[in-house]
PDB file of C-alpha atoms in Angstrom:
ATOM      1  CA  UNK J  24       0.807 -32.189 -26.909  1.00  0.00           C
ATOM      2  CA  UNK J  25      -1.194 -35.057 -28.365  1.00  0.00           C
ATOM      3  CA  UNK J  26      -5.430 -35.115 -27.780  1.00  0.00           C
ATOM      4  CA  UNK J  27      -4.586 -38.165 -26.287  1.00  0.00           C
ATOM      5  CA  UNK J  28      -2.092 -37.798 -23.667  1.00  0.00           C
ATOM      6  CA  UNK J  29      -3.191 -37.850 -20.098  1.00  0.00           C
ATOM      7  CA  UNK J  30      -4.971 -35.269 -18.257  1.00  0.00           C
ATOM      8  CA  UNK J  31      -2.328 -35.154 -15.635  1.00  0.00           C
ATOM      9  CA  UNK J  32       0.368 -34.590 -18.304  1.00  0.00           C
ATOM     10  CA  UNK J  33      -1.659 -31.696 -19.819  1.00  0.00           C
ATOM     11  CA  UNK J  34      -2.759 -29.875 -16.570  1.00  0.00           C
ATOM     12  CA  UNK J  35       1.133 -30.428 -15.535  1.00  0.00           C
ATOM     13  CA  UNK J  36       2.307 -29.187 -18.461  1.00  0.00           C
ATOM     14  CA  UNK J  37       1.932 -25.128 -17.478  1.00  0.00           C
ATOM     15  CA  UNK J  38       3.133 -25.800 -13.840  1.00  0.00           C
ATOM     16  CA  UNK J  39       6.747 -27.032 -15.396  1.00  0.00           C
ATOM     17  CA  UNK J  40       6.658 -24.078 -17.706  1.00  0.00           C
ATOM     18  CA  UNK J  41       5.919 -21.792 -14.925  1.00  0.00           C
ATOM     19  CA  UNK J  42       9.288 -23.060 -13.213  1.00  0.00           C
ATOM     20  CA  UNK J  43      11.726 -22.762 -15.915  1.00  0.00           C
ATOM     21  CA  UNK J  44      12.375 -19.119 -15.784  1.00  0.00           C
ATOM     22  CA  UNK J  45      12.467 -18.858 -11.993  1.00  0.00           C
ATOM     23  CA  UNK J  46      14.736 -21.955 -11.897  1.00  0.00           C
ATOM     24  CA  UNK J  47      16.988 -20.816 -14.374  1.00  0.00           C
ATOM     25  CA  UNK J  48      17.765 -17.273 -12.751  1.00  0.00           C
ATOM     26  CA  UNK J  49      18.066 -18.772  -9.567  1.00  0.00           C
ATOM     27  CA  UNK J  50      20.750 -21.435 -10.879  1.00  0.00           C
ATOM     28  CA  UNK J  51      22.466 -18.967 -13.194  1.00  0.00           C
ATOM     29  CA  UNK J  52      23.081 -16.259  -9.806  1.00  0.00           C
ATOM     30  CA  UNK J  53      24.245 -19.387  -8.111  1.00  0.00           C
ATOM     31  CA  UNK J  54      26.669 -19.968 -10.765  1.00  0.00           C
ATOM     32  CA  UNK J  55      28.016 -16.542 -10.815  1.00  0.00           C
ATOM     33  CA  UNK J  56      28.450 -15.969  -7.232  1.00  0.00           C
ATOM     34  CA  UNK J  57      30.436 -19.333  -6.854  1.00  0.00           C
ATOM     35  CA  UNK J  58      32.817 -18.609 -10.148  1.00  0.00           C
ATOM     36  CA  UNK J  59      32.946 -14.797  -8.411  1.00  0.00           C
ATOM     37  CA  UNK J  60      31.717 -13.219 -11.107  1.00  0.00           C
ATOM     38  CA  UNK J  61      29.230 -11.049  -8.835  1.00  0.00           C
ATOM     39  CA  UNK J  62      30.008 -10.952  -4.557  1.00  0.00           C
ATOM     40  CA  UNK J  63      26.607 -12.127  -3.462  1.00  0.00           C
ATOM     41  CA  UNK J  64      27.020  -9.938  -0.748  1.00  0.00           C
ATOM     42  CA  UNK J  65      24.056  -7.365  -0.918  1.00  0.00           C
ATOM     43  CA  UNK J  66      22.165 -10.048  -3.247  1.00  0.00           C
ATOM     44  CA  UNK J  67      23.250 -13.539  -1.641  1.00  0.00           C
ATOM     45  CA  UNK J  68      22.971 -16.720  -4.282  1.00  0.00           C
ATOM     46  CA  UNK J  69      19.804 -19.217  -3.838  1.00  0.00           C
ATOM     47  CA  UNK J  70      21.414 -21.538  -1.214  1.00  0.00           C
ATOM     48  CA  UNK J  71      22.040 -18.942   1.476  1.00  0.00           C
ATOM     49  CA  UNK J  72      18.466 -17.668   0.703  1.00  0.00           C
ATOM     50  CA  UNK J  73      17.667 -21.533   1.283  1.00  0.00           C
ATOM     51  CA  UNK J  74      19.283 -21.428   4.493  1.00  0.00           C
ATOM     52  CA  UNK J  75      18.191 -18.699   6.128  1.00  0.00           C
ATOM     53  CA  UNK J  76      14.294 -20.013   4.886  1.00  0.00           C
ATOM     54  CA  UNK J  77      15.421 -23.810   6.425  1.00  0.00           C
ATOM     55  CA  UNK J  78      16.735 -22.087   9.217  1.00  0.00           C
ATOM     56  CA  UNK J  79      13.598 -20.010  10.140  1.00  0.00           C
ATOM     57  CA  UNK J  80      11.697 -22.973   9.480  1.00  0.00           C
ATOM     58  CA  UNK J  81      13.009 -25.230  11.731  1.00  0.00           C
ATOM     59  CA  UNK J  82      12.995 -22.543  14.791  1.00  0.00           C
ATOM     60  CA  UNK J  83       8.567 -22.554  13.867  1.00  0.00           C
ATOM     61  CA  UNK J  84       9.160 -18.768  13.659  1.00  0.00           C
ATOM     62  CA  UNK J  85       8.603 -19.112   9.573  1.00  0.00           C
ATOM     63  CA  UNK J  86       5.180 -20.909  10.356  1.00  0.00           C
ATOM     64  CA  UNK J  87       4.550 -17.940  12.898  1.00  0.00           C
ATOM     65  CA  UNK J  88       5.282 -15.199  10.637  1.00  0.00           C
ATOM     66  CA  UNK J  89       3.213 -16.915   8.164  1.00  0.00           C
ATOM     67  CA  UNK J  90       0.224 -17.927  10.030  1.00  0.00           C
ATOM     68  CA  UNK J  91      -0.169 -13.650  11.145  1.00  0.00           C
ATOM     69  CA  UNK J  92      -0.089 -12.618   7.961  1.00  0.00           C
ATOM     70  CA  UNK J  93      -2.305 -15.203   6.430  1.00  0.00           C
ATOM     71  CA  UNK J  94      -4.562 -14.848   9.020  1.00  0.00           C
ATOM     72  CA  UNK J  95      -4.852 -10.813   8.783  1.00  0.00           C
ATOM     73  CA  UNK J  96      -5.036 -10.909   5.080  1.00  0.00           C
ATOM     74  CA  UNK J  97      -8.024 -13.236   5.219  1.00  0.00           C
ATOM     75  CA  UNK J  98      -9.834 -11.347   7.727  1.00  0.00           C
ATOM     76  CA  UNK J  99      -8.996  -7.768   5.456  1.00  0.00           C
ATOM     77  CA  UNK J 100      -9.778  -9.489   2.302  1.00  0.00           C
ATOM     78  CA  UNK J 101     -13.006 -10.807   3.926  1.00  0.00           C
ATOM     79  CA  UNK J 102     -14.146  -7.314   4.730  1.00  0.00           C
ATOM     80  CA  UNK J 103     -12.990  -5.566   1.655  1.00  0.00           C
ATOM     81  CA  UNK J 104     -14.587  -8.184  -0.642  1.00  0.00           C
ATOM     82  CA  UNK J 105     -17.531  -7.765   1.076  1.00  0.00           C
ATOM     83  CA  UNK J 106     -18.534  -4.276   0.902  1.00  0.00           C
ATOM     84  CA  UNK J 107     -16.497  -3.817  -2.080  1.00  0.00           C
ATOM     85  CA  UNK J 108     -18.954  -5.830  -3.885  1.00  0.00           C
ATOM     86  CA  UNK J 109     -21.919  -4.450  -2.398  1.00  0.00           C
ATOM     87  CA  UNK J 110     -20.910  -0.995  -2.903  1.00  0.00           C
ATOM     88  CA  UNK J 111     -19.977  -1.949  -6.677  1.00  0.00           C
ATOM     89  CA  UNK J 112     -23.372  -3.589  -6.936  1.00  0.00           C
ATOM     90  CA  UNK J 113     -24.748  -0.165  -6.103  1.00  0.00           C
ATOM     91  CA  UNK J 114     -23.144   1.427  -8.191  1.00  0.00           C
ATOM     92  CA  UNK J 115     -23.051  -0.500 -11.430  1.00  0.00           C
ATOM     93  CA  UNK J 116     -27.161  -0.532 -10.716  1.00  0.00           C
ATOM     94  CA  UNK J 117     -28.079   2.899  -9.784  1.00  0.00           C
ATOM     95  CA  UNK J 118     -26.733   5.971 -11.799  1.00  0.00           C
ATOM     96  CA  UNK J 119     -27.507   8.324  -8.609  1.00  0.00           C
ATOM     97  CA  UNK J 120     -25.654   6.784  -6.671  1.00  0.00           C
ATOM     98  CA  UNK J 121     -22.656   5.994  -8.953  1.00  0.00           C
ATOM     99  CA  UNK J 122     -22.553   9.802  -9.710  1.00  0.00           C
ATOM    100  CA  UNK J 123     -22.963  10.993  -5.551  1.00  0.00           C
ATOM    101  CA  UNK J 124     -20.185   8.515  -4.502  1.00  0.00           C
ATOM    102  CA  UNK J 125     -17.956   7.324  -7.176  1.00  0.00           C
ATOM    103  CA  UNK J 126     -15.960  10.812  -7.651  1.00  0.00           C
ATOM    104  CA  UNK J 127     -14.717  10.554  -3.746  1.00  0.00           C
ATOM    105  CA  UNK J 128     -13.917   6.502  -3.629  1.00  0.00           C
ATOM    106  CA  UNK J 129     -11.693   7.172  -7.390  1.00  0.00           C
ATOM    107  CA  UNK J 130     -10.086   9.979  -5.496  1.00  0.00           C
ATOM    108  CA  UNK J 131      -9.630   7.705  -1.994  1.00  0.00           C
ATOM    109  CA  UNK J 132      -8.442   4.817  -4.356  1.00  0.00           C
ATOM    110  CA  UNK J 133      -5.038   7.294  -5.606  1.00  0.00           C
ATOM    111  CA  UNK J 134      -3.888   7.702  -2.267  1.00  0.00           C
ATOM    112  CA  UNK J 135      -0.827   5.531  -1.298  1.00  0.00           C
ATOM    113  CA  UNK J 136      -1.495   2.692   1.692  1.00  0.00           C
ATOM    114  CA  UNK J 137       1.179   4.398   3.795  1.00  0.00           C
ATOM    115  CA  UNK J 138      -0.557   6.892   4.192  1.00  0.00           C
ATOM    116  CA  UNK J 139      -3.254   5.900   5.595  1.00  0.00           C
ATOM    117  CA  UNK J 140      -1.025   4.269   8.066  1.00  0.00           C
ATOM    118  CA  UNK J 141      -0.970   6.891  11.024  1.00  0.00           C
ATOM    119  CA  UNK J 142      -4.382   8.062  10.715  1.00  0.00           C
ATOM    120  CA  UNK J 143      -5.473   4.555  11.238  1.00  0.00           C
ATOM    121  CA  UNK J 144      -2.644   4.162  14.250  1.00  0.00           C
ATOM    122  CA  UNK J 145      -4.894   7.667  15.731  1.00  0.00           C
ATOM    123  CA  UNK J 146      -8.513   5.811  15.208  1.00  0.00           C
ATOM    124  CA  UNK J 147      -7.826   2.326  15.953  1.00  0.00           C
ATOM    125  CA  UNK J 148      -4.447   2.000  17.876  1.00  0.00           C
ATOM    126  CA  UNK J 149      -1.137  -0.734  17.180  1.00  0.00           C
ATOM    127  CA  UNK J 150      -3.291  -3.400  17.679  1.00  0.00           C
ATOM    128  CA  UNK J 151      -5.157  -6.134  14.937  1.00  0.00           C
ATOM    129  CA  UNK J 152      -8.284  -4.004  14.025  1.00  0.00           C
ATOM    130  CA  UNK J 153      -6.127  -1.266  12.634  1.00  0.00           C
ATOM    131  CA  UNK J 154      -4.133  -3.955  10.479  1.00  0.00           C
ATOM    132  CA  UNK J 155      -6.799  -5.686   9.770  1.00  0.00           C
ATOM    133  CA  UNK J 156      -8.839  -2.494   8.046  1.00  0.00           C
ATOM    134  CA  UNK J 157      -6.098  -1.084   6.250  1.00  0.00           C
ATOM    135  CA  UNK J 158      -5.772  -4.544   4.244  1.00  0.00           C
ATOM    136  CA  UNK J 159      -9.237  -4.272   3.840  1.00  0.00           C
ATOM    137  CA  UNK J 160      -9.089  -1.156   2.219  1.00  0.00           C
ATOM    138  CA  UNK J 161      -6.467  -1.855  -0.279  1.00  0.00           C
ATOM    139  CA  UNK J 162      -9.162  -5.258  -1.131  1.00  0.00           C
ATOM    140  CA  UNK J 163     -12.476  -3.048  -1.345  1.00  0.00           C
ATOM    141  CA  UNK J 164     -11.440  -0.640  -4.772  1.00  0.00           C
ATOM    142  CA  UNK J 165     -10.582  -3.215  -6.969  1.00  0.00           C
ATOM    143  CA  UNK J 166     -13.492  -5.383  -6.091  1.00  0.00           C
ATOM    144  CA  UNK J 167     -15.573  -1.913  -6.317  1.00  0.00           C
ATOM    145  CA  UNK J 168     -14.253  -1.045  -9.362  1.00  0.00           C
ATOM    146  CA  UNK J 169     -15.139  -4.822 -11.428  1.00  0.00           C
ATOM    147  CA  UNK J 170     -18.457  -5.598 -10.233  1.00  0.00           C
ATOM    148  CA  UNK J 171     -19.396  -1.772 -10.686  1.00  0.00           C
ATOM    149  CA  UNK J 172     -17.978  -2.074 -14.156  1.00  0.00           C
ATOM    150  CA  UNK J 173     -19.277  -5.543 -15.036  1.00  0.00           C
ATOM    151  CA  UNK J 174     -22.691  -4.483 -14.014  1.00  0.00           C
ATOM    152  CA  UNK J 175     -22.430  -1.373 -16.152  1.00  0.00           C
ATOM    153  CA  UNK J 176     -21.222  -3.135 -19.281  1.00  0.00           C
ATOM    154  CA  UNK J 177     -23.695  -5.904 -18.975  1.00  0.00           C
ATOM    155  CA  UNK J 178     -25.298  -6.059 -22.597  1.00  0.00           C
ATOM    156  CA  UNK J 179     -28.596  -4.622 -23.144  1.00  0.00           C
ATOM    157  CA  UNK J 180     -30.224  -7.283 -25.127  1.00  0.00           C
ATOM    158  CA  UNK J 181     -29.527  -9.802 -21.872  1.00  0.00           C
ATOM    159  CA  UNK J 182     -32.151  -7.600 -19.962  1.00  0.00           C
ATOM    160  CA  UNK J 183     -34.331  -7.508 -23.170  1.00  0.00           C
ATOM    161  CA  UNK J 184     -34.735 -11.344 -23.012  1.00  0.00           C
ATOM    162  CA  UNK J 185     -35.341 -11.793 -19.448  1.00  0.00           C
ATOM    163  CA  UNK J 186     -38.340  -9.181 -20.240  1.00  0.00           C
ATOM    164  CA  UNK J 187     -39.514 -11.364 -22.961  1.00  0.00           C
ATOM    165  CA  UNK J 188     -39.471 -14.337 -20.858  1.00  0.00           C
ATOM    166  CA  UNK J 189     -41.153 -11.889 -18.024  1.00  0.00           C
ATOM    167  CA  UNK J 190     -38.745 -12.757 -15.352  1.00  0.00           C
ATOM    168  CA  UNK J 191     -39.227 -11.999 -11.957  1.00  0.00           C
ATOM    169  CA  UNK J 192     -36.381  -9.927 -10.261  1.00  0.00           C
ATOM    170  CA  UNK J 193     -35.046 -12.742  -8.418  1.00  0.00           C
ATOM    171  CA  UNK J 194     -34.763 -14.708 -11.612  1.00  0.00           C
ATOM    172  CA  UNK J 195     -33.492 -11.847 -13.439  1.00  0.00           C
ATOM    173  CA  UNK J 196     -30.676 -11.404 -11.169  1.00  0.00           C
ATOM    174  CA  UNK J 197     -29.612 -15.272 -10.805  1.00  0.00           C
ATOM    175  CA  UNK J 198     -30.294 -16.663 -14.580  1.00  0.00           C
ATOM    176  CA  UNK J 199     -28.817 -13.043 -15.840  1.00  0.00           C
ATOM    177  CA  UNK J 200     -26.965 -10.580 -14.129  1.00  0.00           C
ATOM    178  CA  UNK J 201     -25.001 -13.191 -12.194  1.00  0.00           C
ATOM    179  CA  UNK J 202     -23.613 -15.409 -15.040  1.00  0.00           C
ATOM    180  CA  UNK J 203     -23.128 -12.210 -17.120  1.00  0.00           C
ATOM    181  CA  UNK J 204     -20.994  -9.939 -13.919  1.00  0.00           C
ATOM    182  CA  UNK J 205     -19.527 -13.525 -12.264  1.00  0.00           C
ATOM    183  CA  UNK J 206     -16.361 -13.566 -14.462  1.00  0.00           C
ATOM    184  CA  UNK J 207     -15.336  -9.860 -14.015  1.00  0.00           C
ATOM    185  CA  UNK J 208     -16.229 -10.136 -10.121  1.00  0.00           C
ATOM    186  CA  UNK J 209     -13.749 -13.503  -9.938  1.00  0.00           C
ATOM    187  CA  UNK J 210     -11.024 -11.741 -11.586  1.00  0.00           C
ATOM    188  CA  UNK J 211     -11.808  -8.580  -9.227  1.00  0.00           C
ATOM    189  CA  UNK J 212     -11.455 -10.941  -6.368  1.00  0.00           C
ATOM    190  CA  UNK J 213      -8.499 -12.157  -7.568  1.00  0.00           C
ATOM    191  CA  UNK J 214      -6.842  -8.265  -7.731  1.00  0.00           C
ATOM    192  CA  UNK J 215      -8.108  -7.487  -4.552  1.00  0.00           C
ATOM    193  CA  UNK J 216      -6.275 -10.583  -2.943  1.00  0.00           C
ATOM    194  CA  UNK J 217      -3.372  -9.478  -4.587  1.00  0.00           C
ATOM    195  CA  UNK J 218      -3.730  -5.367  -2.781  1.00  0.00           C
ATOM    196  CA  UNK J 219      -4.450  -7.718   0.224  1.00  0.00           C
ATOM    197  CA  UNK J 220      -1.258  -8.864   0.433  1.00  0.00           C
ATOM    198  CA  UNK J 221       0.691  -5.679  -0.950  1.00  0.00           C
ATOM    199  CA  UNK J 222      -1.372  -4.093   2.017  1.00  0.00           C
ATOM    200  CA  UNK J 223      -0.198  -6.193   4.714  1.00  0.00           C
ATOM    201  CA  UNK J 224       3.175  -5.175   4.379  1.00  0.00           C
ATOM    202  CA  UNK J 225       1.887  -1.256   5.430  1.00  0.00           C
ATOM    203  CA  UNK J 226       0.065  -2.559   8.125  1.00  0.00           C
ATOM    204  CA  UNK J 227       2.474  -4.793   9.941  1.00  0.00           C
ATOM    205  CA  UNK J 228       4.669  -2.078   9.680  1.00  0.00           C
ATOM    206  CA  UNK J 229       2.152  -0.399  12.594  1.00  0.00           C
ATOM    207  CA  UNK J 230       3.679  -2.133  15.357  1.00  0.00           C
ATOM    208  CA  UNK J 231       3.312  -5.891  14.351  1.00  0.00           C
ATOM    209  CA  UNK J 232       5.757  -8.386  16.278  1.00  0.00           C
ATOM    210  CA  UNK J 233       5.249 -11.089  14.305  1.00  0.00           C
ATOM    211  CA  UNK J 234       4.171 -11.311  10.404  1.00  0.00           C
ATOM    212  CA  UNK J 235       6.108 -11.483   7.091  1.00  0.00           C
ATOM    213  CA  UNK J 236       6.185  -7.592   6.835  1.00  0.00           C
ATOM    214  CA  UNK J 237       8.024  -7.717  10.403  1.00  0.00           C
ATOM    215  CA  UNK J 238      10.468 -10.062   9.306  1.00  0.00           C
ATOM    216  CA  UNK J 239      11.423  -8.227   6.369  1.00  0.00           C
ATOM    217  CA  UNK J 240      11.830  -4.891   8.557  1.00  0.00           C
ATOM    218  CA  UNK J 241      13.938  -6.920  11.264  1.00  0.00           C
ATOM    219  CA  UNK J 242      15.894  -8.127   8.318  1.00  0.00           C
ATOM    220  CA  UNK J 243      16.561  -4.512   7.269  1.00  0.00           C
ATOM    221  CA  UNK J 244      17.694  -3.660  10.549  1.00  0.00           C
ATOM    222  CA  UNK J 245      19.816  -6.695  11.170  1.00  0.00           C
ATOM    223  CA  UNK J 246      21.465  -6.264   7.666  1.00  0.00           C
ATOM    224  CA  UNK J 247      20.271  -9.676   6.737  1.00  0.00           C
ATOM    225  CA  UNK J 248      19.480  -9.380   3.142  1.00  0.00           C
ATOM    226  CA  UNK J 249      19.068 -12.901   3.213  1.00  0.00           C
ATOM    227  CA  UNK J 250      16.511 -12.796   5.393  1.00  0.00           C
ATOM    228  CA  UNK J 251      15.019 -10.393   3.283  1.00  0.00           C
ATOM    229  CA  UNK J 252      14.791 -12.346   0.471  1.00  0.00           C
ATOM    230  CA  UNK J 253      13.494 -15.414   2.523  1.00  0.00           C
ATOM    231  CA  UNK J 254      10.509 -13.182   3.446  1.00  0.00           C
ATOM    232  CA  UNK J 255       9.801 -11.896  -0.030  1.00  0.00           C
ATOM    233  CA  UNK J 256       9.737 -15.356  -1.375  1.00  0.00           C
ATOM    234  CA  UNK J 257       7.274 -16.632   1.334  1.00  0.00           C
ATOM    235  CA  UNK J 258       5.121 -13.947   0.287  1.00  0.00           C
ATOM    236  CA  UNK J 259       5.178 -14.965  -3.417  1.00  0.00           C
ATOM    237  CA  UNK J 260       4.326 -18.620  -2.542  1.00  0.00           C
ATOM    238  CA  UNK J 261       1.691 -17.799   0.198  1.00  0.00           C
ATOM    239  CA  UNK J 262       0.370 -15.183  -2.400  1.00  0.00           C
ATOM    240  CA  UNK J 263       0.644 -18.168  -5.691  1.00  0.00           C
ATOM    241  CA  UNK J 264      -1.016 -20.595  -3.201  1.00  0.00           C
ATOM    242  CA  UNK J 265      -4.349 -18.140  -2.705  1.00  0.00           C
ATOM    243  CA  UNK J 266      -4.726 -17.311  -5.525  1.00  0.00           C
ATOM    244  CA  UNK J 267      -4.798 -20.708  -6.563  1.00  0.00           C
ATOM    245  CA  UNK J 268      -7.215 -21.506  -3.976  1.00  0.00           C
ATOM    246  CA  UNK J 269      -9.343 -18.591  -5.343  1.00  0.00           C
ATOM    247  CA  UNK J 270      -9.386 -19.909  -9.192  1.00  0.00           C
ATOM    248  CA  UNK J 271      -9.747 -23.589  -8.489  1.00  0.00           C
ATOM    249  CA  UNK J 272     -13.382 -22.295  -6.494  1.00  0.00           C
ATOM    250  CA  UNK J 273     -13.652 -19.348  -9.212  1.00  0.00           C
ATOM    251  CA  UNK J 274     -13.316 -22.207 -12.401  1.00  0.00           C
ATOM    252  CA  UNK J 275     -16.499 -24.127 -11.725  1.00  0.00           C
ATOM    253  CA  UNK J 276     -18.615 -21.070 -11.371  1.00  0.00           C
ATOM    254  CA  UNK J 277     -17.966 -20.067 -14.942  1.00  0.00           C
ATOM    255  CA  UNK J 278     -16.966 -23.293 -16.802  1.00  0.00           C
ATOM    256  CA  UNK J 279     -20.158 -22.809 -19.243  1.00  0.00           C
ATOM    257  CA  UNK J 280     -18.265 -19.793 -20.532  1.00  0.00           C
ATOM    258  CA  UNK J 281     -17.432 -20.321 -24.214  1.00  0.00           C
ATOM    259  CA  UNK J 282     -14.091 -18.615 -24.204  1.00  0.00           C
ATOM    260  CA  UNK J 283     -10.995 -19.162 -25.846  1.00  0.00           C
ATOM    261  CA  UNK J 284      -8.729 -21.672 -24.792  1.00  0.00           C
ATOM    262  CA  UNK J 285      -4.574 -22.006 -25.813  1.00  0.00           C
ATOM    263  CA  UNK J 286      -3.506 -20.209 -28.096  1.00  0.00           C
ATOM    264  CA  UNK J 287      -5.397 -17.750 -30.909  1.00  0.00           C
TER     265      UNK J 287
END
């Protein structure tokens, strides 16, 4: 695109890109399932997905569903951002305590999020707080695992100059360590939103009547792959829109970085 064409055009320019492939399946299953080259039975074409989204809409029970899980995935990735960063700061700072704790959180990080699902039915019962701390789990290792690792890999000669310029710790930490773990801590955000929302789906499987993960199971049991597929794409939209929000706060924190933009 030409230096000189708008900013609107260029900042528009990856959103149509984004579309085309997504767009393109969707129109090309449409076209099969109406010449009957496939059934459409067990993987219905776009517009009975579309209905079965409209229709859920117009009940409210779409902005229901979406408003529990959005609200417990907040809360979860709230927690889990929160100690997972503190616990990573620990870490990436003190070799002690990296070497007394990491081994058990990389061997609580391998096990599956279902199965933590009737332990935490035992400790906390059906009801929010259970839901609410399993998504929070899923949030706290990634987070854990990039600020521990940005703090670790933060270059030696970066410490060496704030000597030289005989910074106080404060100053250290905020004209140094910040800048240099902010990046990697974004993009850990940014995973752990991600296990928020894969999370969510365990957790409103512990007796939720109302969330996303609910509507996909009474989908299931109605034999409403539609349904289904309604629910899967709300989650990829409410998911997209997030993380969105997350970046556009995340891009002004590091837009003196130097980095490579387009292509190589």
């Amino acid at each position: 695109m030409s230096p000189t064409a708008p900013r609107s055009a260029v900042r528009a320019r990856p959103v149509v890109l984004g579309l085309v492939l997504p767009v393109a399946l969707a129109l090309g299953w449409e076209a099969a399932v109406r010449l009957g080259l496939a059934q459409g039975r067990l993987m219905p074409p776009p517009s009975r997905i579309f209905e079965a989204f409209w229709s859920l809409a117009r009940t409210g029970d779409l902005w229901t569903h979406v408003g529990a899980t959005l609200g417990r995935v907040l809360a979860g990735f709230a927690f889990g951002a929160l100690f997972g960063t503190a616990v990573g700061a620990l870490a990436g700072a003190s070799e002690r305590f990296r070497w007394f704790f990491d081994p058990t959180l990389q061997a609580l990080r391998s096990v599956p999020s279902i199965a933590w699902v009737p332990l935490f039915l035992l400790w906390f019962g059906i009801f929010e707080t259970s839901k609410i701390i399993l998504i929070a789990v899923g949030v706290f290792f990634p987070v854990y695992l990039g600020v521990a690792g940005a703090i670790e890999g933060i270059d030696r000669k970066l410490l060496e100059v704030g000597r030289v310029f005989r910074l106080s710790g404060f100053a250290m930490v905020r004209r140094v360590l910040l800048p240099a773990v902010l990046p990697a801590w974004i993009l850990a955000l940014r995973s752990g939103l991600g296990l928020g929302f894969m999370f969510v789906v365990a957790a409103e499987l512990m007796g939720a009547s109302e969330g996303l993960g609910y509507l996909l199971l009474d989908g299931q049991q109605m034999g409403r792959p539609d349904q289904i597929l309604a629910a899967i794409i709300a989650f990829a939209l409410l998911g997209k829109l997030c993380d969105g929000v997350l970046v556009a706060i995340g891009t002004p924190l590091t837009a003196w970085q130097d980095t490579r933009r387009g292509r190589l």
